[in-house]
Coordinates of C-alpha atoms and ligand atoms in Angstrom, one line a residue:
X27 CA 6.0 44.1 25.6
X28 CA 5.1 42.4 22.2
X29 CA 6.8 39.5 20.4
X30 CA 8.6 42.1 18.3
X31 CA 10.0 45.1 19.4
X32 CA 11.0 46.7 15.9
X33 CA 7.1 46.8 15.7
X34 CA 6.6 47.7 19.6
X35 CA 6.2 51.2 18.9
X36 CA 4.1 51.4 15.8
X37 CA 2.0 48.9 17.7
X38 CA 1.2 50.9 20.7
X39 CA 1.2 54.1 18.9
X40 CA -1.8 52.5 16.8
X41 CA -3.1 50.9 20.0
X42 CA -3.4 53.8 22.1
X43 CA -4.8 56.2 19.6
X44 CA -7.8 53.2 19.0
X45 CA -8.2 53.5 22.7
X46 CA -9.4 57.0 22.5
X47 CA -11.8 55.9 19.4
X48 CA -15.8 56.2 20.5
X49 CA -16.2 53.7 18.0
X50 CA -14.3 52.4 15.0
X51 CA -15.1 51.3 11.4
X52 CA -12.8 48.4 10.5
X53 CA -12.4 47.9 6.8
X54 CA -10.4 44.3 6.0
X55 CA -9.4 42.3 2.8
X56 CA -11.9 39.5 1.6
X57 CA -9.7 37.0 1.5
X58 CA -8.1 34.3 4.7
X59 CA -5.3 36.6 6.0
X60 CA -8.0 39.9 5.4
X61 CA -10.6 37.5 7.9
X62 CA -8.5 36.7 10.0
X63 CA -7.0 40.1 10.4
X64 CA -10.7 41.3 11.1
X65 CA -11.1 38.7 13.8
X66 CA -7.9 39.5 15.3
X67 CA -8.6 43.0 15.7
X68 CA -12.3 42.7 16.4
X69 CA -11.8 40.5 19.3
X70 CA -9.1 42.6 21.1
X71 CA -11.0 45.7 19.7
X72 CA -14.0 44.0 21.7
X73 CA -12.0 43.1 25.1
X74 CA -10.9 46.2 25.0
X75 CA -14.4 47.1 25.1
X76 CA -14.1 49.6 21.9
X77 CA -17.4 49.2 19.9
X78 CA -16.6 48.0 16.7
X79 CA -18.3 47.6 13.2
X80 CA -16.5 45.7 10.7
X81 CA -17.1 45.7 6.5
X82 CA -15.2 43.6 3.7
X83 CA -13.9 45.2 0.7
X84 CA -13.0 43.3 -2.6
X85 CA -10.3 46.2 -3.1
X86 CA -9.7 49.0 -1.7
X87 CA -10.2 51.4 -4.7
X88 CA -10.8 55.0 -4.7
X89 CA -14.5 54.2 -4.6
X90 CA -14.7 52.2 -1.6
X91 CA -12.9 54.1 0.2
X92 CA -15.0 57.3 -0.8
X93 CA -17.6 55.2 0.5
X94 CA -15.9 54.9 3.6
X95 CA -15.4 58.2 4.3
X96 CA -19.1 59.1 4.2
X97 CA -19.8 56.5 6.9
X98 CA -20.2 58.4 10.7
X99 CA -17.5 56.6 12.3
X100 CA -14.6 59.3 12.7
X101 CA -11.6 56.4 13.3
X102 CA -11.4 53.9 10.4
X103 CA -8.9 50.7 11.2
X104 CA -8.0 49.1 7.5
X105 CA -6.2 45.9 8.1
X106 CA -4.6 43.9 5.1
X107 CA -4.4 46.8 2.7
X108 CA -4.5 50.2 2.9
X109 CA -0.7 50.6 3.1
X110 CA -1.1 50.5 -1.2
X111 CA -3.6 53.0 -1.2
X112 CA -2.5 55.6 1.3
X113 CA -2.2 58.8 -0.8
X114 CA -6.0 58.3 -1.2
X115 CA -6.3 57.6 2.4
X116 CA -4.2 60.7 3.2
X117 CA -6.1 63.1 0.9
X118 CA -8.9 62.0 3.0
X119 CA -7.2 62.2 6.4
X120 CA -6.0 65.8 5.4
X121 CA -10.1 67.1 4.7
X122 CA -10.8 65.5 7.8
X123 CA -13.4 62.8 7.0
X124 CA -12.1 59.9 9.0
X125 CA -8.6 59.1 11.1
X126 CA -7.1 56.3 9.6
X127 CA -5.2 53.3 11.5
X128 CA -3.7 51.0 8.9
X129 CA -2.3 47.9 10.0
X130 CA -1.2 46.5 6.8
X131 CA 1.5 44.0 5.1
X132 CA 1.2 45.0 1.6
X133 CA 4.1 47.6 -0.1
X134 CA 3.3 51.1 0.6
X135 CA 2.0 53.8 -1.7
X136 CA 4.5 57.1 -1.5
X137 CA 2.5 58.7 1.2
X138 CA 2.4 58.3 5.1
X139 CA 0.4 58.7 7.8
X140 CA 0.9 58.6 11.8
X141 CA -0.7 55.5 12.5
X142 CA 1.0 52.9 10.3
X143 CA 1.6 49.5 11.2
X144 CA 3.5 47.6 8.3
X145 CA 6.9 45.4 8.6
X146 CA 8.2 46.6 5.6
X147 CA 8.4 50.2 7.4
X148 CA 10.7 48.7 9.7
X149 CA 13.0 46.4 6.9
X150 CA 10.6 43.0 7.8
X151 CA 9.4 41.3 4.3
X152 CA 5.7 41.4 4.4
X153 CA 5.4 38.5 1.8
X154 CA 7.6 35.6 3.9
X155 CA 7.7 37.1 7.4
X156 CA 4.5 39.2 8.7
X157 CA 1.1 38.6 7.2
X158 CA -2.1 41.2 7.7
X159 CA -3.3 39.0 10.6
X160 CA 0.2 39.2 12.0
X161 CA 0.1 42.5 11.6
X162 CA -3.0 42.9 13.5
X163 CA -1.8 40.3 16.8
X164 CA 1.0 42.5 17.4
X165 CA -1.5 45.2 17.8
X166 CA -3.6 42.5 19.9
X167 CA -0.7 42.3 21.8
X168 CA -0.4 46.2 22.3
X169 CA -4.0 46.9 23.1
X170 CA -3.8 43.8 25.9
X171 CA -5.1 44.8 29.8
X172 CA -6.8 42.1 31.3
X173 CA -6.5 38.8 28.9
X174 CA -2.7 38.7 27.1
X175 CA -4.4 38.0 23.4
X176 CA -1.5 35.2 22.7
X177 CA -5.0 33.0 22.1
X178 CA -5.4 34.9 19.1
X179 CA -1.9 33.7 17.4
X180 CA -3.5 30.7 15.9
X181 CA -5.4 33.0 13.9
X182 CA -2.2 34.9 12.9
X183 CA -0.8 32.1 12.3
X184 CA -3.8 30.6 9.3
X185 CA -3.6 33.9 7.9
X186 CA 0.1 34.0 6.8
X187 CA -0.5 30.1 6.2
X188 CA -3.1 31.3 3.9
X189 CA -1.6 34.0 2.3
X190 CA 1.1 31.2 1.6
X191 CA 3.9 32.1 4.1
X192 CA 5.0 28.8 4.7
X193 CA 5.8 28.0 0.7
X194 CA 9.6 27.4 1.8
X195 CA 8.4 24.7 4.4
X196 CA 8.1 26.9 7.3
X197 CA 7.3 29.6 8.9
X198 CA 9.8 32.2 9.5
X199 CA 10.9 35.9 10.5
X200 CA 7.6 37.5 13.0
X201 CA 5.8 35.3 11.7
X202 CA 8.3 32.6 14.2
X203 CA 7.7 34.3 16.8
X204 CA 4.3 34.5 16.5
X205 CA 4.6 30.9 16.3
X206 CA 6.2 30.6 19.6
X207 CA 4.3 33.0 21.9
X208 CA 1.1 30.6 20.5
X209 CA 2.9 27.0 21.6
X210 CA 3.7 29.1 25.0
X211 CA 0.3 30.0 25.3
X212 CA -1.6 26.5 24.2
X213 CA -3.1 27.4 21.4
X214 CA -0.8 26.4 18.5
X215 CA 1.5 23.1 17.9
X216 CA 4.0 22.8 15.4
X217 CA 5.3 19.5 14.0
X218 CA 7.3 17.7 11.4
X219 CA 5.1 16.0 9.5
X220 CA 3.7 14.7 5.4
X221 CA 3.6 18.4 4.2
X222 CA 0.5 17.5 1.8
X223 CA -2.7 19.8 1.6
X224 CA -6.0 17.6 3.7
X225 CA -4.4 15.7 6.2
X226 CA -6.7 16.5 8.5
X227 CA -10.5 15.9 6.6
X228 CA -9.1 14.2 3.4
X229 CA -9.7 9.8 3.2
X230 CA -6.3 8.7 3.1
X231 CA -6.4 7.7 -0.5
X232 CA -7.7 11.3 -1.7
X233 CA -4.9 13.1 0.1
X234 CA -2.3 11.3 -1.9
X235 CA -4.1 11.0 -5.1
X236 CA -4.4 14.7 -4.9
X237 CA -0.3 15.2 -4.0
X238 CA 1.1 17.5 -6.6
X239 CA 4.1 19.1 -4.9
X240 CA 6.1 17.1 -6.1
X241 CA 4.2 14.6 -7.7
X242 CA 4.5 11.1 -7.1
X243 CA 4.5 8.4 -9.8
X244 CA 2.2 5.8 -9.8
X245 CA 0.4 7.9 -7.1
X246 CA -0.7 11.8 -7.8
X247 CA -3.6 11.4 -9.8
X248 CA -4.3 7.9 -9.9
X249 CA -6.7 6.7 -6.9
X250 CA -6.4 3.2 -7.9
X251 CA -2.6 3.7 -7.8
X252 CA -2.2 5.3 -4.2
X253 CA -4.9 2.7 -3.0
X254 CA -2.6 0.1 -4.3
X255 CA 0.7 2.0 -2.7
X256 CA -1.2 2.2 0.5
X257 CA -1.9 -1.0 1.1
X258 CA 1.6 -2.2 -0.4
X259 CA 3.2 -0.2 2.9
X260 CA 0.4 -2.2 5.2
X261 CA -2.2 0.5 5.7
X262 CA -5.8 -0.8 7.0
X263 CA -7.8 1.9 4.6
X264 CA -10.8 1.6 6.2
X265 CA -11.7 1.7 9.8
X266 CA -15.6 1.0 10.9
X267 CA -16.3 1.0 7.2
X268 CA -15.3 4.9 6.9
X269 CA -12.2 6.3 5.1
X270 CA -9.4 6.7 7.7
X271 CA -7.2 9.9 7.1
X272 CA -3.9 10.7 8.0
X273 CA -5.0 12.0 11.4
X274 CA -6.4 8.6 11.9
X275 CA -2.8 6.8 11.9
X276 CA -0.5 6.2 14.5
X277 CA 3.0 7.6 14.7
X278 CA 4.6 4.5 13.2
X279 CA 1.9 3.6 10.2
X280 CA 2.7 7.4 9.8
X281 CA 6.7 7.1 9.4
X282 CA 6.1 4.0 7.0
X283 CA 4.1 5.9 4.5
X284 CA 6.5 8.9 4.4
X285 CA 9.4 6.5 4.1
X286 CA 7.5 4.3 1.3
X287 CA 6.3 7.8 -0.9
X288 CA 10.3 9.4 -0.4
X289 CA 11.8 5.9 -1.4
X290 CA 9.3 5.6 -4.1
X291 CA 10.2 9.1 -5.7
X292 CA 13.6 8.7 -5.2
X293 CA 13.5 4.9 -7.1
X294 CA 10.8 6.8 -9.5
X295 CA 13.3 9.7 -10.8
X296 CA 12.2 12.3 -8.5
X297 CA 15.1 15.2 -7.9
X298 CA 16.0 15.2 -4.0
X299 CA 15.0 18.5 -3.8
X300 CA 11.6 18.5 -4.9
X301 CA 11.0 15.1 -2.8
X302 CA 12.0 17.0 0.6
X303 CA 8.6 19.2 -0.2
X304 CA 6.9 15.8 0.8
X305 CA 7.7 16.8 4.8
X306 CA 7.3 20.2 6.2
X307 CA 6.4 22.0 9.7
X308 CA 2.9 21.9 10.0
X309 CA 1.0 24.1 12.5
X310 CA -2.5 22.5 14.2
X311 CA -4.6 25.0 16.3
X312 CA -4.6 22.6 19.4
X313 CA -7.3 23.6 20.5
X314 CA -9.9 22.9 17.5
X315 CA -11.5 19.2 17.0
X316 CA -8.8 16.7 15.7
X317 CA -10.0 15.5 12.0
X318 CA -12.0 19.1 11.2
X319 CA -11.1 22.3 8.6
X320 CA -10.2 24.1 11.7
X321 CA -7.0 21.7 12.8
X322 CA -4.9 22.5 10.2
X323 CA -4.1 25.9 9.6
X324 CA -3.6 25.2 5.8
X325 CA -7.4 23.6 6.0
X326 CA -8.3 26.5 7.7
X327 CA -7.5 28.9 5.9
X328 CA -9.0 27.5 2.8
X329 CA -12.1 27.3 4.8
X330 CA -11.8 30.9 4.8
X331 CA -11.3 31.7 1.3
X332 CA -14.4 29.9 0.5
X333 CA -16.4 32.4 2.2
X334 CA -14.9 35.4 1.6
X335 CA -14.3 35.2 -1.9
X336 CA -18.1 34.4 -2.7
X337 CA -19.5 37.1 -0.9
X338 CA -19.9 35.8 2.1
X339 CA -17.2 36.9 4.4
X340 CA -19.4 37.2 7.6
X341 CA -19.9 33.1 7.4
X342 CA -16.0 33.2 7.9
X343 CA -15.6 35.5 10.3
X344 CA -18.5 33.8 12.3
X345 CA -16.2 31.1 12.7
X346 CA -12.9 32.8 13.5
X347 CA -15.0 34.4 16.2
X348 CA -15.7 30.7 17.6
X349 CA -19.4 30.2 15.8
X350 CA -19.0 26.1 15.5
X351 CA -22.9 25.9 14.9
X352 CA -24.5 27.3 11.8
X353 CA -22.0 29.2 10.3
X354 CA -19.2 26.6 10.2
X355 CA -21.9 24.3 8.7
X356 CA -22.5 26.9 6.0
X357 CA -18.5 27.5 5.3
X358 CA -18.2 23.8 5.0
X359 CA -20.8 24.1 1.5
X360 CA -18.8 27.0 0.8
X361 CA -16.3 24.9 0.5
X362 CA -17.5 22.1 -1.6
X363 CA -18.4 24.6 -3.9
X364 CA -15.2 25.9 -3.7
X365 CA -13.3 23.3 -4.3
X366 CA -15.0 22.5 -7.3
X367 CA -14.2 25.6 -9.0
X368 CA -10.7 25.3 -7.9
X369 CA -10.3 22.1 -9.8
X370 CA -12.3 23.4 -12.5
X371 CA -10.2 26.5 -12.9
X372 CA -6.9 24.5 -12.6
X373 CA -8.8 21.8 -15.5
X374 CA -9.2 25.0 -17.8
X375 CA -5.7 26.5 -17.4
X376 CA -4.6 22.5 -18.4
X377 CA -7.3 22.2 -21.6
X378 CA -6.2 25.8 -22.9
X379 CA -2.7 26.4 -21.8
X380 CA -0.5 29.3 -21.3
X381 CA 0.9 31.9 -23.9
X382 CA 4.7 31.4 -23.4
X383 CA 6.4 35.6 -23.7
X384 CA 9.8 36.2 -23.3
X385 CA 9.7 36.8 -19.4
X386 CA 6.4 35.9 -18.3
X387 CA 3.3 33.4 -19.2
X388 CA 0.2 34.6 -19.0
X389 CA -3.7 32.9 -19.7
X390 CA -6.7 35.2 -19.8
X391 CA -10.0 33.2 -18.6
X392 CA -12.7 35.8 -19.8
X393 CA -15.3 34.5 -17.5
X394 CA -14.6 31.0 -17.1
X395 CA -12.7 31.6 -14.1
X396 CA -14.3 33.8 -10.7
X397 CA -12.2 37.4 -10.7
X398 CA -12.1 36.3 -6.7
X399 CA -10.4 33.1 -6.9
X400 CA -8.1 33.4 -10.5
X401 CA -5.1 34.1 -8.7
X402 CA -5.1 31.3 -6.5
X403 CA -5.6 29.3 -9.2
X404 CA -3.0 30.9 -11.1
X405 CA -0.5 29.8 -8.4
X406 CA -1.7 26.1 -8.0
X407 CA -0.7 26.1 -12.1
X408 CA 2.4 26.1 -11.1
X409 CA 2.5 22.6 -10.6
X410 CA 0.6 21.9 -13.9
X411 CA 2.2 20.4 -17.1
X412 CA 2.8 23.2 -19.7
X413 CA 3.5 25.7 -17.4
X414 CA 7.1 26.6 -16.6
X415 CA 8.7 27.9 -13.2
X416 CA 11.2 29.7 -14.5
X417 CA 8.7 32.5 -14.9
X418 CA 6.0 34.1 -13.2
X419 CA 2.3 33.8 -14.5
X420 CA -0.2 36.0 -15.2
X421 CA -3.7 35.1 -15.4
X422 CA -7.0 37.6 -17.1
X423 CA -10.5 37.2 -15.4
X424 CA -13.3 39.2 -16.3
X425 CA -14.4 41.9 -14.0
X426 CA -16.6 43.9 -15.9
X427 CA -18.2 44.4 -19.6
X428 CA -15.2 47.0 -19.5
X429 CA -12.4 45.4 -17.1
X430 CA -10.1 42.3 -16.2
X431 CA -8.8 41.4 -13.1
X432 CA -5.1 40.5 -13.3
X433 CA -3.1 38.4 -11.1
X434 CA 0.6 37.3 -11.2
X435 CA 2.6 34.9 -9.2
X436 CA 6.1 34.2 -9.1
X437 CA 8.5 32.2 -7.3
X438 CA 11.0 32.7 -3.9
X439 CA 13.9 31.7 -6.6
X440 CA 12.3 34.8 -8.8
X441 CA 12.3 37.0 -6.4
X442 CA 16.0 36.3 -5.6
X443 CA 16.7 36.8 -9.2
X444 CA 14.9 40.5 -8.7
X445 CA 11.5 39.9 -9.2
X446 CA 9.0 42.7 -8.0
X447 CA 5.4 41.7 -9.2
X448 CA 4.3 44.6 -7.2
X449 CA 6.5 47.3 -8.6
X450 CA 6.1 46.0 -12.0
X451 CA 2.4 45.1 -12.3
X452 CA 1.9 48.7 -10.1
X453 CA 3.8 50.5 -13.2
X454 CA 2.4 49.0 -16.2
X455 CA -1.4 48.9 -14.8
X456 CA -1.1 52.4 -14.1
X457 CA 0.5 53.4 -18.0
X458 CA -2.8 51.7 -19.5
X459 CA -5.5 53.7 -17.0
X460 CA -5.5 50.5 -14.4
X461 CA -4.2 50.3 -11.0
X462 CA -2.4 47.6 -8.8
X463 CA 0.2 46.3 -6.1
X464 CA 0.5 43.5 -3.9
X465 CA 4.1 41.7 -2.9
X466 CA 7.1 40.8 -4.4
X467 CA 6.2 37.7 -5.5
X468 CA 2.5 37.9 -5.7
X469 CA 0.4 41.0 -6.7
X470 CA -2.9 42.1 -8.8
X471 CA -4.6 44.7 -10.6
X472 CA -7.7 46.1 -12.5
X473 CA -6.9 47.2 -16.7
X474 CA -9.1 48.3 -19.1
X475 CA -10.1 44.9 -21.1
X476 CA -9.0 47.2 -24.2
X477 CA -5.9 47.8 -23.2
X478 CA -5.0 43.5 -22.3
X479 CA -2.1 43.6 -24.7
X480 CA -0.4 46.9 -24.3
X481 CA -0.2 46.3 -20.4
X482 CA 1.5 42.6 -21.1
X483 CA 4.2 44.3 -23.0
X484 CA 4.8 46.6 -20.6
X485 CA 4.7 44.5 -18.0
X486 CA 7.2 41.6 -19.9
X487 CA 9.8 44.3 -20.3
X488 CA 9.9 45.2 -16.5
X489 CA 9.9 41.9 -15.3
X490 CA 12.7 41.4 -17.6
X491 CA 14.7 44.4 -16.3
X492 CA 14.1 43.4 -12.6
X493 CA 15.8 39.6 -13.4
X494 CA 18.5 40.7 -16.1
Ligands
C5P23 O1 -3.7 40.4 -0.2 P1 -2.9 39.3 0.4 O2 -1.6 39.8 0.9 O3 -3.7 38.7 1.4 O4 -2.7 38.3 -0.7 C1 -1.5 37.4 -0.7 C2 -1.6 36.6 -1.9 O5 -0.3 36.3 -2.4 C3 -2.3 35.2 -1.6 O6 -3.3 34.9 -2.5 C4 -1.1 34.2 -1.8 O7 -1.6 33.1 -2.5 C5 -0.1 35.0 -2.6 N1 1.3 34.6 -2.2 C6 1.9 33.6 -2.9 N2 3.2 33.3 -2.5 C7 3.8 33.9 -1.5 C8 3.2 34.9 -0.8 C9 1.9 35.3 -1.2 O8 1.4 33.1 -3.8 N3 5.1 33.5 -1.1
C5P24 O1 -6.1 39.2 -6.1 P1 -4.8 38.4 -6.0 O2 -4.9 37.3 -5.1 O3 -4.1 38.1 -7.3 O4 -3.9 39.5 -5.2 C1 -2.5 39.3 -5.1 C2 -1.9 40.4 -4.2 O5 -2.0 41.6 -4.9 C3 -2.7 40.6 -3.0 O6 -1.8 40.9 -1.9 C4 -3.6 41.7 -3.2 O7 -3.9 42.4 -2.1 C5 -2.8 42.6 -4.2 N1 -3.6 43.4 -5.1 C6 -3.5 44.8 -5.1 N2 -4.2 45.5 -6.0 C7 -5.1 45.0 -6.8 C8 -5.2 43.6 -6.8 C9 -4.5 42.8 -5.9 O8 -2.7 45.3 -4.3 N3 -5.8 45.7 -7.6
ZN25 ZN1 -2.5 39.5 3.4

């Protein structure tokens, strides 16, 4: 039995009808959750000894999944979407070009089909408490004979770590007990810890300097400052003349410098609240090299975005499926190239601001921002001067001569207020001849350039029905 039986059955009802599969075309999401989904699934798919191909899509449009359908394989597995798009996938399914098995997270399109994997089928939030690679482990778990596939829950665990399931500090729901069956099995620790982004690969300085949630005076953004902090609380910096990080510091320098930063934002006018987001439960895959991406499931998963969302998903899922050689080497440029567009991105939103409208703020970046990576720096914003979080953003990124990308982000205290970026960004892309979904607090879509303005007003007056 699997970690969650309100799943159980869907599970093994998608697990046993894989098992009768000659060979299966599995489709996944180009981003961290999407990889690791695929390497989930591939490597129980594999012990299972069902040969399996696997392809990344950017979305799954009508298109690609047209093209999908003209490949031989008869049983097509999408993980991480394909619960949006299932009246195409069912208009399919019904002439008969390919069985579909969707193991999905996403909010469903009004349509259904008989293998459907998805908490929100079964009342479980898919933004805060199952992710598409959680998803996929409980079908691990249903498709185990000889090994138990618990090893795989440190996958599960950097996907809904990457698709930001942890924002409230922790994670919860599935998602905790996915958490727990990976401690039982040795593959996953979870501890209290300094809840900032780098702790494992970052010099100590940097990972401070860089703190931006909350911000800490006299530190975030000033390397001379936090060197100057550091060494105020009796930090050695350096150790054989290289950087330490935080990994490198013993349990009590540790406990001084979270003590020094939360007395220094309390002393510096931080609120109590925002200073508790310095500490937080982090979760290290214990079985990865100490001080490397692959620790830290918040490193990781970053790792993964910078593959997948320049094309080069198979780098990433190389190292999901253990590659430590050349393909980790090659995600590790990925990276630096990714992180430099990050801060580029999150630089541009700064220089040009965001257009304030009664319920939303949006900023369209034409093509100064990567359609692939413009919502992730739309929700990173967030903790940039100018813009607001009492409502959600929406950021513009060229597609095409002829299209923009959209994505929107909001906030948990939104979405308690009613926020639905899904159903609202789903509606008004579809009124101006786009199309879209996603989660309640997170979602995207595809518009006509042409038709920019008409879908903002649409979209302003349904977000401001859901929080009136
Ligand atoms: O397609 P997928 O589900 O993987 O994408 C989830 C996206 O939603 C991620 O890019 C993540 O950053 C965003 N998200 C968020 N806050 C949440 C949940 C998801 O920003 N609480
Ligand atoms: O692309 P972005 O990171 O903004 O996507 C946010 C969420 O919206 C993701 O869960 C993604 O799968 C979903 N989305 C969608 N349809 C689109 C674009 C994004 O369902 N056309
Ligand atoms: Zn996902």
């Amino acid at each position: 039995m699997g970690p969650v039986p309100e799943l159980a059955d869907r599970a093994r009802s998608c697990a046993d009808r894989l098992r009768q599969a000659e060979s299966v075309l599995l489709a996944s999401h180009i981003d961290a959750d999407g990889l690791t989904s695929a390497a989930i699934a591939a490597s129980a798919l594999e012990r299972a000894e069902i040969p399996t191909t696997v392809v990344f899509k950017n979305q799954l449009d009508d298109e690609e999944i047209a093209s999908i359908a003209a490949r031989e394989e008869e049983t097509v597995l999408f993980t991480d979407f394909g619960s949006g798009q299932l009246d195409a996938i069912s208009d399919h399914e019904s002439r008969g070009d390919f069985e579909p098995i969707v193991v999905d997270h996403h909010q469903p399109a009004d349509a259904e089909t008989r293998y459907h994997l998805n908490p929100l089928l079964e009342g479980i939030d898919g933004a805060s408490e199952l992710s598409g690679a959680g998803a996929c482990y409980l079908l691990a778990r249903a498709l185990e004979d000889d090994t138990d596939n618990r090893d795989l829950a440190g996958l599960a665990v950097v996907g809904a770590v990457g698709d930001m399931q942890a924002s409230g500090g922790e994670l919860v729901g599935t998602n905790r007990a996915i958490v727990d069956e990976g401690m039982a099995a040795g593959v996953l620790e979870e501890r209290t810890d300094l809840a900032l982004y780098g702790t494992q690969t970052r010099p100590l300085p940097k990972l401070l300097e860089y703190a931006d949630r909350p911000r800490i005076p006299g530190v975030t953004g000033d390397q001379a400052g936090a060197i100057e902090f550091l060494e105020s609380v009796g930090i050695q910096l350096k150790a054989d003349g290289e950087w330490r990080r935080w990994v490198d510091l013993s349990m009590d320098e540790r406990q001084s410098v979270v003590s020094a930063l939360l007395k220094r934002g309390v002393n510096r006018g931080v609120s109590a609240d925002s200073i508790d987001g310095l500490v937080g439960t982090t979760y290290t895959l214990a079985e990865e090299q100490p001080g490397t991406e692959l620790r830290d499931a918040s490193e990781f998963s970053t790792l993964l975005n910078a593959t997948a969302r320049y094309e080069r998903a198979d780098v990433g899922l190389a190292v999901c499926l253990g590659d430590r050689g050349d393909a980790l080497a090659r995600a590790r440029r990925l990276l630096a190239n990714h992180r430099r567009n990050l801060s580029e991105g999150l630089e541009w939103v700064r220089q040009q601001g965001v257009t304030l409208e009664s319920n939303l703020q949006w900023f369209d970046a034409g093509d100064a921002i990567r359609e692939t990576i413009v919502g992730i720096v739309a929700g990173m914003a967030f903790g940039t001067p100018g813009v607001k979080r009492d409502r959600p953003i929406v950021a513009f990124a060229e597609k095409s001569d002829t299209e923009r990308k959209v994505s929107a982000r909001g906030t948990p205290a939104l979405v308690t207020q009613g926020l639905d970026l899904s159903d609202a960004i789903g509606a008004a892309s579809r009124a101006v001849g786009g199309d879209g979904g996603g989660h309640d607090v997170a979602a995207g879509a595809t518009i006509p350039t042409d038709q920019r303005m008409a879908f903002l007003d649409r979209l302003d007056a349904a977000i401001g029905e859901q929080i009136a």
